[in-house]
Short mmCIF file of C-alpha atoms and ligand atoms in Angstrom, two decimals:
data_model
loop_
_atom_site.label_atom_id
_atom_site.label_comp_id
_atom_site.label_asym_id
_atom_site.label_seq_id
_atom_site.Cartn_x
_atom_site.Cartn_y
_atom_site.Cartn_z
CA UNK A 29 403.67 279.10 76.12
CA UNK A 30 400.50 278.57 78.19
CA UNK A 31 397.03 277.92 76.78
CA UNK A 32 394.97 281.09 76.43
CA UNK A 33 391.82 282.67 75.06
CA UNK A 34 391.92 286.15 73.60
CA UNK A 35 388.83 288.26 72.96
CA UNK A 36 389.29 291.86 71.94
CA UNK A 37 386.26 293.06 70.05
CA UNK A 38 386.79 296.84 70.26
CA UNK A 39 386.28 298.76 67.00
CA UNK A 40 388.98 301.40 66.57
CA UNK A 41 388.76 304.55 64.52
CA UNK A 42 392.22 306.12 64.42
CA UNK A 43 393.36 309.42 62.96
CA UNK A 44 392.69 313.10 62.40
CA UNK A 45 389.09 314.27 63.00
CA UNK A 46 387.98 310.75 63.96
CA UNK A 47 385.83 312.19 66.76
CA UNK A 48 383.35 313.36 64.12
CA UNK A 49 382.21 309.74 63.88
CA UNK A 50 381.07 309.63 67.52
CA UNK A 51 377.33 309.91 66.82
CA UNK A 52 377.34 307.31 64.05
CA UNK A 53 379.40 304.88 66.11
CA UNK A 54 377.10 305.19 69.15
CA UNK A 55 374.14 304.34 66.92
CA UNK A 56 375.99 301.50 65.23
CA UNK A 57 376.71 299.93 68.62
CA UNK A 58 373.14 300.22 69.83
CA UNK A 59 373.03 303.45 71.83
CA UNK A 60 369.77 305.40 71.87
CA UNK A 61 370.44 307.63 74.91
CA UNK A 62 373.94 308.51 75.99
CA UNK A 63 375.75 309.58 79.12
CA UNK A 64 378.72 311.75 78.07
CA UNK A 65 381.23 311.39 80.89
CA UNK A 66 384.33 313.61 81.15
CA UNK A 67 386.97 314.96 83.51
CA UNK A 68 388.03 318.26 84.98
CA UNK A 69 387.51 320.42 81.91
CA UNK A 70 390.32 319.85 79.37
CA UNK A 71 387.76 318.58 76.85
CA UNK A 72 385.64 321.69 77.39
CA UNK A 73 388.62 324.03 76.88
CA UNK A 74 389.87 322.21 73.79
CA UNK A 75 386.44 322.33 72.14
CA UNK A 76 386.32 318.53 71.87
CA UNK A 77 383.17 318.22 74.00
CA UNK A 78 381.35 320.66 71.69
CA UNK A 79 382.35 318.64 68.62
CA UNK A 80 381.20 315.40 70.23
CA UNK A 81 377.80 316.88 71.11
CA UNK A 82 377.44 318.20 67.56
CA UNK A 83 378.16 314.73 66.22
CA UNK A 84 375.51 313.19 68.53
CA UNK A 85 373.03 315.90 67.52
CA UNK A 86 373.69 315.20 63.84
CA UNK A 87 373.06 311.51 64.42
CA UNK A 88 369.86 312.29 66.35
CA UNK A 89 371.09 310.69 69.57
CA UNK A 90 370.00 312.42 72.82
CA UNK A 91 372.41 312.68 75.74
CA UNK A 92 372.97 313.79 79.31
CA UNK A 93 376.34 314.90 80.69
CA UNK A 94 378.39 314.26 83.80
CA UNK A 95 381.79 315.93 84.15
CA UNK A 96 384.16 316.16 87.09
CA UNK A 97 386.10 312.89 86.94
CA UNK A 98 389.34 313.39 88.85
CA UNK A 99 392.64 311.67 88.02
CA UNK A 100 392.55 308.52 90.19
CA UNK A 101 388.76 308.45 89.77
CA UNK A 102 386.61 308.26 92.90
CA UNK A 103 383.76 305.99 93.88
CA UNK A 104 381.51 308.95 94.79
CA UNK A 105 381.11 310.15 91.22
CA UNK A 106 380.47 306.58 90.07
CA UNK A 107 377.43 306.34 92.41
CA UNK A 108 376.23 309.69 91.04
CA UNK A 109 376.63 308.48 87.45
CA UNK A 110 374.73 305.27 88.17
CA UNK A 111 371.80 307.22 89.62
CA UNK A 112 371.79 309.64 86.68
CA UNK A 113 371.78 306.83 84.10
CA UNK A 114 368.90 305.04 85.84
CA UNK A 115 366.87 308.24 86.15
CA UNK A 116 367.43 309.20 82.51
CA UNK A 117 367.12 305.72 80.95
CA UNK A 118 370.62 305.93 79.52
CA UNK A 119 371.68 302.87 77.52
CA UNK A 120 375.20 303.85 76.36
CA UNK A 121 378.14 305.45 78.22
CA UNK A 122 380.52 307.61 76.16
CA UNK A 123 383.82 308.47 77.86
CA UNK A 124 385.55 311.61 76.56
CA UNK A 125 388.98 311.93 78.16
CA UNK A 126 391.79 309.87 79.68
CA UNK A 127 392.03 306.60 81.54
CA UNK A 128 390.36 308.03 84.64
CA UNK A 129 387.28 309.09 82.69
CA UNK A 130 387.16 305.79 80.84
CA UNK A 131 387.48 303.79 84.08
CA UNK A 132 384.76 305.82 85.78
CA UNK A 133 382.56 305.25 82.70
CA UNK A 134 383.16 301.50 82.85
CA UNK A 135 382.27 301.43 86.55
CA UNK A 136 379.04 303.32 85.88
CA UNK A 137 378.20 301.04 82.94
CA UNK A 138 378.60 297.95 85.10
CA UNK A 139 376.85 299.46 88.13
CA UNK A 140 373.69 300.67 86.34
CA UNK A 141 372.44 297.15 85.60
CA UNK A 142 373.67 295.54 88.83
CA UNK A 143 371.39 295.17 91.85
CA UNK A 144 374.16 295.28 94.47
CA UNK A 145 376.90 297.79 95.26
CA UNK A 146 379.16 298.40 92.24
CA UNK A 147 382.16 298.11 94.59
CA UNK A 148 381.58 294.33 94.62
CA UNK A 149 383.31 294.32 91.22
CA UNK A 150 386.33 296.05 92.75
CA UNK A 151 386.47 293.44 95.51
CA UNK A 152 386.91 290.52 93.14
CA UNK A 153 383.54 289.88 91.45
CA UNK A 154 383.91 289.42 87.66
CA UNK A 155 381.88 291.85 85.53
CA UNK A 156 379.51 289.74 83.45
CA UNK A 157 377.18 292.46 82.19
CA UNK A 158 377.39 296.20 81.58
CA UNK A 159 375.91 298.90 79.41
CA UNK A 160 377.98 299.36 76.24
CA UNK A 161 380.86 301.81 76.57
CA UNK A 162 382.53 303.91 73.85
CA UNK A 163 385.61 306.07 74.31
CA UNK A 164 387.18 309.16 72.77
CA UNK A 165 390.73 309.14 74.11
CA UNK A 166 392.69 312.31 74.91
CA UNK A 167 395.86 310.88 76.51
CA UNK A 168 397.97 307.87 75.57
CA UNK A 169 398.65 306.15 78.87
CA UNK A 170 396.39 303.72 80.71
CA UNK A 171 395.32 301.63 77.71
CA UNK A 172 391.78 301.52 79.09
CA UNK A 173 390.51 302.24 75.56
CA UNK A 174 391.21 298.61 74.67
CA UNK A 175 391.32 296.85 78.03
CA UNK A 176 388.73 294.89 80.06
CA UNK A 177 389.83 296.71 83.23
CA UNK A 178 388.84 299.66 85.37
CA UNK A 179 390.62 301.13 88.41
CA UNK A 180 388.68 303.18 91.00
CA UNK A 181 389.70 304.78 94.29
CA UNK A 182 387.36 304.08 97.19
CA UNK A 183 386.96 307.33 99.10
CA UNK A 184 386.01 305.35 102.17
CA UNK A 185 389.65 304.64 103.16
CA UNK A 186 391.35 306.01 100.03
CA UNK A 187 392.49 302.75 98.50
CA UNK A 188 392.59 301.87 94.85
CA UNK A 189 391.35 298.61 93.35
CA UNK A 190 390.74 297.18 89.90
CA UNK A 191 387.80 295.36 88.33
CA UNK A 192 387.71 293.32 85.15
CA UNK A 193 385.35 291.73 82.65
CA UNK A 194 385.01 291.46 78.88
CA UNK A 195 381.65 293.24 79.20
CA UNK A 196 383.48 296.53 79.90
CA UNK A 197 385.82 296.33 76.94
CA UNK A 198 384.85 299.40 74.91
CA UNK A 199 382.58 298.69 71.93
CA UNK A 200 384.47 301.37 70.06
CA UNK A 201 387.38 303.68 70.75
CA UNK A 202 388.18 306.83 68.81
CA UNK A 203 391.90 307.59 68.78
CA UNK A 204 392.88 310.93 67.25
CA UNK A 205 396.55 311.63 68.10
CA UNK A 206 396.00 315.37 67.51
CA UNK A 207 393.76 315.42 70.61
CA UNK A 208 396.82 314.63 72.74
CA UNK A 209 398.77 317.69 71.53
CA UNK A 210 397.28 319.87 74.27
CA UNK A 211 398.76 317.68 77.05
CA UNK A 212 401.29 319.31 79.38
CA UNK A 213 404.76 317.72 79.06
CA UNK A 214 404.46 316.18 82.53
CA UNK A 215 401.23 314.36 81.68
CA UNK A 216 402.69 313.20 78.37
CA UNK A 217 405.67 311.75 80.24
CA UNK A 218 403.39 310.10 82.81
CA UNK A 219 401.58 308.42 79.94
CA UNK A 220 404.82 307.20 78.36
CA UNK A 221 405.88 305.76 81.72
CA UNK A 222 402.58 303.96 82.23
CA UNK A 223 402.75 302.43 78.76
CA UNK A 224 406.29 301.21 79.45
CA UNK A 225 405.14 299.77 82.78
CA UNK A 226 402.36 297.80 81.06
CA UNK A 227 405.04 296.29 78.82
CA UNK A 228 407.46 295.52 81.67
CA UNK A 229 404.72 293.96 83.80
CA UNK A 230 404.11 291.48 80.98
CA UNK A 231 407.78 290.95 80.20
CA UNK A 232 408.41 289.79 83.78
CA UNK A 233 407.08 286.28 83.40
CA UNK A 234 407.74 282.84 84.82
CA UNK A 235 406.59 281.17 81.60
CA UNK A 236 409.29 279.76 79.32
CA UNK A 237 409.40 279.94 75.51
CA UNK A 238 407.37 283.07 74.87
CA UNK A 239 409.47 284.53 72.08
CA UNK A 240 406.64 286.05 70.06
CA UNK A 241 405.26 288.12 72.92
CA UNK A 242 408.77 288.94 74.21
CA UNK A 243 409.61 290.34 70.78
CA UNK A 244 406.34 292.31 70.53
CA UNK A 245 407.00 293.88 73.93
CA UNK A 246 410.58 294.74 72.99
CA UNK A 247 409.39 296.41 69.76
CA UNK A 248 406.87 298.53 71.64
CA UNK A 249 409.43 299.51 74.28
CA UNK A 250 411.90 300.53 71.54
CA UNK A 251 409.12 302.64 70.01
CA UNK A 252 408.56 304.44 73.31
CA UNK A 253 412.31 305.05 73.74
CA UNK A 254 412.44 306.53 70.22
CA UNK A 255 409.22 308.57 70.26
CA UNK A 256 409.15 309.67 73.91
CA UNK A 257 411.93 312.26 73.74
CA UNK A 258 410.70 313.49 70.34
CA UNK A 259 407.26 314.29 71.69
CA UNK A 260 408.58 315.89 74.88
CA UNK A 261 410.74 318.16 72.73
CA UNK A 262 408.02 318.86 70.17
CA UNK A 263 404.51 318.41 71.61
CA UNK A 264 402.92 319.05 68.19
CA UNK A 265 404.71 316.15 66.50
CA UNK A 266 401.66 314.35 65.10
CA UNK A 267 403.43 311.19 63.98
CA UNK A 268 405.32 310.73 67.22
CA UNK A 269 402.00 311.19 69.07
CA UNK A 270 400.37 308.69 66.69
CA UNK A 271 402.99 306.01 67.30
CA UNK A 272 402.77 306.49 71.06
CA UNK A 273 398.97 306.37 71.00
CA UNK A 274 398.81 303.06 69.15
CA UNK A 275 401.64 301.63 71.25
CA UNK A 276 399.64 302.54 74.36
CA UNK A 277 396.67 300.55 73.11
CA UNK A 278 398.83 297.58 72.02
CA UNK A 279 400.65 297.59 75.35
CA UNK A 280 397.51 296.95 77.34
CA UNK A 281 394.86 295.15 75.28
CA UNK A 282 396.89 292.06 76.24
CA UNK A 283 397.92 291.04 72.73
CA UNK A 284 401.47 290.92 74.10
CA UNK A 285 400.49 289.30 77.38
CA UNK A 286 398.73 286.15 76.21
CA UNK A 287 400.08 282.69 77.01
CA UNK A 288 402.42 283.89 79.76
CA UNK A 289 402.26 284.64 83.47
CA UNK A 290 402.52 288.37 84.21
CA UNK A 291 403.79 290.49 87.08
CA UNK A 292 401.69 293.55 88.15
CA UNK A 293 403.50 294.00 91.46
CA UNK A 294 404.78 297.42 90.37
CA UNK A 295 401.22 298.48 89.63
CA UNK A 296 399.92 297.18 92.94
CA UNK A 297 402.71 298.90 94.86
CA UNK A 298 402.14 302.13 92.92
CA UNK A 299 398.38 302.13 93.31
CA UNK A 300 398.75 302.71 97.07
CA UNK A 301 400.93 305.76 96.33
CA UNK A 302 398.49 307.38 93.93
CA UNK A 303 395.60 306.56 96.27
CA UNK A 304 397.28 308.12 99.33
CA UNK A 305 399.10 311.08 97.77
CA UNK A 306 396.93 311.60 94.69
CA UNK A 307 400.04 311.66 92.49
CA UNK A 308 399.78 310.76 88.81
CA UNK A 309 399.84 306.99 88.24
CA UNK A 310 402.70 307.26 85.71
CA UNK A 311 404.80 309.39 88.05
CA UNK A 312 404.31 306.84 90.82
CA UNK A 313 405.38 304.06 88.46
CA UNK A 314 408.56 305.93 87.51
CA UNK A 315 409.65 305.76 91.14
CA UNK A 316 408.27 302.27 91.78
CA UNK A 317 409.57 300.28 88.81
CA UNK A 318 413.34 300.65 89.32
CA UNK A 319 412.92 299.81 93.02
CA UNK A 320 410.82 296.69 92.39
CA UNK A 321 413.07 295.49 89.58
CA UNK A 322 416.20 295.96 91.68
CA UNK A 323 414.60 294.01 94.52
CA UNK A 324 413.38 291.05 92.43
CA UNK A 325 416.20 290.96 89.85
CA UNK A 326 417.87 287.85 91.25
CA UNK A 327 414.68 285.81 90.78
CA UNK A 328 415.59 285.65 87.06
CA UNK A 329 418.73 287.57 86.25
CA UNK A 330 418.79 286.35 82.65
CA UNK A 331 415.37 287.84 81.92
CA UNK A 332 416.55 291.24 83.15
CA UNK A 333 419.82 290.81 81.22
CA UNK A 334 417.84 289.95 78.08
CA UNK A 335 415.75 293.12 78.19
CA UNK A 336 418.90 295.12 79.00
CA UNK A 337 420.62 293.85 75.86
CA UNK A 338 417.67 293.77 73.46
CA UNK A 339 415.96 297.00 74.49
CA UNK A 340 418.55 299.19 76.18
CA UNK A 341 421.53 298.17 74.04
CA UNK A 342 423.63 297.04 77.02
CA UNK A 343 426.67 294.85 76.43
CA UNK A 344 426.13 291.29 77.71
CA UNK A 345 428.57 290.46 80.48
CA UNK A 346 428.54 286.64 80.37
CA UNK A 347 430.74 286.33 83.44
CA UNK A 348 428.49 288.68 85.44
CA UNK A 349 424.95 288.67 83.98
CA UNK A 350 423.71 290.48 87.09
CA UNK A 351 425.82 293.49 86.03
CA UNK A 352 424.04 293.53 82.66
CA UNK A 353 420.65 293.16 84.36
CA UNK A 354 421.45 296.05 86.69
CA UNK A 355 422.64 298.23 83.78
CA UNK A 356 419.27 297.72 82.08
CA UNK A 357 417.39 298.83 85.20
CA UNK A 358 419.63 301.89 85.49
CA UNK A 359 419.03 302.70 81.79
CA UNK A 360 415.28 302.62 82.45
CA UNK A 361 415.68 304.86 85.51
CA UNK A 362 417.74 307.41 83.56
CA UNK A 363 415.33 307.41 80.64
CA UNK A 364 412.37 308.15 82.92
CA UNK A 365 414.25 310.96 84.65
CA UNK A 366 415.27 312.37 81.25
CA UNK A 367 411.63 312.79 80.19
CA UNK A 368 410.82 314.64 83.42
CA UNK A 369 409.62 311.95 85.80
CA UNK A 370 410.31 312.02 89.56
CA UNK A 371 413.03 309.75 90.90
CA UNK A 372 412.19 309.29 94.59
CA UNK A 373 409.61 309.63 97.38
CA UNK A 374 410.43 313.30 97.97
CA UNK A 375 409.89 314.30 94.34
CA UNK A 376 406.65 312.34 94.30
CA UNK A 377 405.35 313.94 97.49
CA UNK A 378 405.45 310.64 99.43
CA UNK A 379 406.62 310.30 103.03
CA UNK A 380 408.94 307.69 104.53
CA UNK A 381 406.95 307.60 107.78
CA UNK A 382 403.88 306.38 105.85
CA UNK A 383 405.59 303.16 104.74
CA UNK A 384 403.96 300.95 107.43
CA UNK A 385 400.53 302.29 106.45
CA UNK A 386 401.20 301.79 102.71
CA UNK A 387 402.37 298.23 103.31
CA UNK A 388 399.40 297.38 105.49
CA UNK A 389 396.81 298.55 102.94
CA UNK A 390 398.78 296.98 100.09
CA UNK A 391 399.16 293.54 101.65
CA UNK A 392 396.11 293.25 103.92
CA UNK A 393 393.55 295.73 102.57
CA UNK A 394 390.31 294.49 101.08
CA UNK A 395 390.89 290.85 102.02
CA UNK A 396 394.43 290.42 100.67
CA UNK A 397 396.39 287.59 102.35
CA UNK A 398 399.35 289.53 103.80
CA UNK A 399 401.23 289.47 100.50
CA UNK A 400 400.94 290.31 96.80
CA UNK A 401 401.77 287.89 94.05
CA UNK A 402 403.21 288.23 90.57
CA UNK A 403 406.66 287.55 89.12
CA UNK A 404 407.69 287.05 92.75
CA UNK A 405 405.39 286.79 95.78
CA UNK A 406 406.12 289.74 98.06
CA UNK A 407 405.21 289.73 101.76
CA UNK A 408 404.90 292.75 104.04
CA UNK A 409 408.64 292.82 104.78
CA UNK A 410 409.52 292.69 101.09
CA UNK A 411 407.11 295.51 100.28
CA UNK A 412 408.48 297.65 103.12
CA UNK A 413 412.01 297.16 101.77
CA UNK A 414 410.87 298.09 98.25
CA UNK A 415 409.19 301.31 99.45
CA UNK A 416 412.39 302.03 101.40
CA UNK A 417 414.41 301.74 98.16
CA UNK A 418 412.31 304.58 96.75
CA UNK A 419 413.16 307.00 99.57
O1 NZQ B 23 390.43 315.85 83.80
P1 NZQ B 23 390.90 316.64 82.63
O2 NZQ B 23 390.60 318.08 82.72
O3 NZQ B 23 390.49 316.02 81.32
O4 NZQ B 23 392.54 316.61 82.69
C1 NZQ B 23 393.28 315.42 82.59
C2 NZQ B 23 393.91 315.00 83.91
O5 NZQ B 23 394.18 316.12 84.71
C3 NZQ B 23 394.51 315.69 81.76
N1 NZQ B 23 394.28 315.51 80.32
C4 NZQ B 23 393.87 314.38 79.69
N2 NZQ B 23 393.87 314.59 78.37
C5 NZQ B 23 394.27 315.87 78.16
C6 NZQ B 23 394.53 316.46 79.40
N3 NZQ B 23 394.97 317.74 79.52
C7 NZQ B 23 395.17 318.44 78.39
N4 NZQ B 23 394.96 317.92 77.16
C8 NZQ B 23 394.52 316.65 77.00
N5 NZQ B 23 394.37 316.14 75.77
O6 NZQ B 23 395.46 314.73 82.15
C9 NZQ B 23 395.25 314.41 83.53
C10 NZQ B 23 395.33 312.91 83.71
O7 NZQ B 23 394.22 312.27 83.13
P2 NZQ B 23 393.90 310.76 83.53
O8 NZQ B 23 392.67 310.34 82.80
O9 NZQ B 23 393.93 310.59 85.00
O10 NZQ B 23 395.20 309.99 82.92
P3 NZQ B 23 395.48 308.51 82.59
O11 NZQ B 23 394.96 308.17 81.23
O12 NZQ B 23 396.91 308.31 82.85
O13 NZQ B 23 394.63 307.64 83.61
C11 NZQ B 23 395.12 307.33 84.88
C12 NZQ B 23 394.20 306.36 85.58
O14 NZQ B 23 394.12 305.12 84.86
C13 NZQ B 23 394.33 304.04 85.79
C14 NZQ B 23 395.30 304.64 86.76
O15 NZQ B 23 395.38 303.92 87.94
C15 NZQ B 23 394.73 306.03 86.97
O16 NZQ B 23 393.67 306.02 87.91
N6 NZQ B 23 394.73 302.84 85.06
C16 NZQ B 23 393.78 302.19 84.37
C17 NZQ B 23 394.05 301.02 83.66
C18 NZQ B 23 392.99 300.31 82.91
N7 NZQ B 23 391.75 300.70 83.06
O17 NZQ B 23 393.23 299.36 82.16
C19 NZQ B 23 395.37 300.43 83.66
C20 NZQ B 23 396.44 301.36 84.14
O18 NZQ B 23 397.53 300.61 84.58
C21 NZQ B 23 396.05 302.31 85.20
O19 NZQ B 23 396.14 301.70 86.48
ZN1 ZN B 24 399.24 301.53 84.44
#
């Protein structure tokens, strides 16, 4: 295991009606004027936004609002949010929605007190300071409610990049599983896929002797395999939603990623798909993961065989471990298809003729060195072959 530091100071309030604490929690974490940031309207239709405002009113905390965050959140709205916060002397950003809304909120929070262009943070500059952020989560997926990360799409070229910094870890996150019951089945499945990807990206490591985090990841993956189909079949299943929601947080606050190298090539390869075609991140990952894993499997066949046996219940073939490894990847592929995820470029809305463009932005965009690194370093040729496997 490698040396590590781990700092995860988010306060969580989990359970039914937890959103009623929003006003008190904003005050407790120092907010005196709030930006309520939200997406395309699901929180308006569900009545959640009204309940959040009532809670802020009860606590005597004034607020301004900015809705309209799109899935794969755009830089344009971030600039608008920064201006609004400066004009209105906002000192706390409250995200009400999914990962896109939370990421846009984090970008605004960092940008408000920064003299330069907020995009600097998405070009590699570490976020040292930001306004405090709180979240009220409505979809279990991205894990942004407990992560130090934010992913934004730059409209000037339509490419997607991430920023990071402990300053944007939410001060508090309200997780009420009942709020996720209004999700369409497709979005629920996208969330399940993203959570599983966050676990796989950590499982694919070059660090030896990481049994504790291996076992934590396996437990969370087994939870997703158990609860995923139950919630697709019965969207109102509170306890299945609850288990998925906490697994989503655990999968990405890095408690199971410490002390080990991680992959993230599937995410990088997917991000170009959701940036170009505006597909859901989870749907893109469902197509990307089996292709990447098939391509890199021989780098460490035993690691893929281990997850196949421990998580997917495959029989270990000691004479041919690559057969076991492959069976595990196929089990993942079939599981994702069974919960309604796309299986190839066509179902995702992606086009084979765009592969050279995707590869170029992926490997060379925004100062990248002609390759991406992770479990395996992948150059332009490798990435082209991986996209080709998805066709
Ligand atoms: O915009 P509204 O109207 O709210 O609708 C949303 C949106 O259309 C809808 N939705 C959310 N909660 C709902 C609901 N509809 C009905 N009932 C509810 N309770 O679902 C759609 C998707 O929402 P979005 O916020 O985009 O989903 P998600 O949480 O999957 O976030 C995806 C974004 O997170 C980024 C992705 O790249 C993508 O841009 N990621 C962020 C990470 C991070 N910050 O740590 C890590 C992830 O790997 C990921 O890259
Ligand atoms: Zn993700």
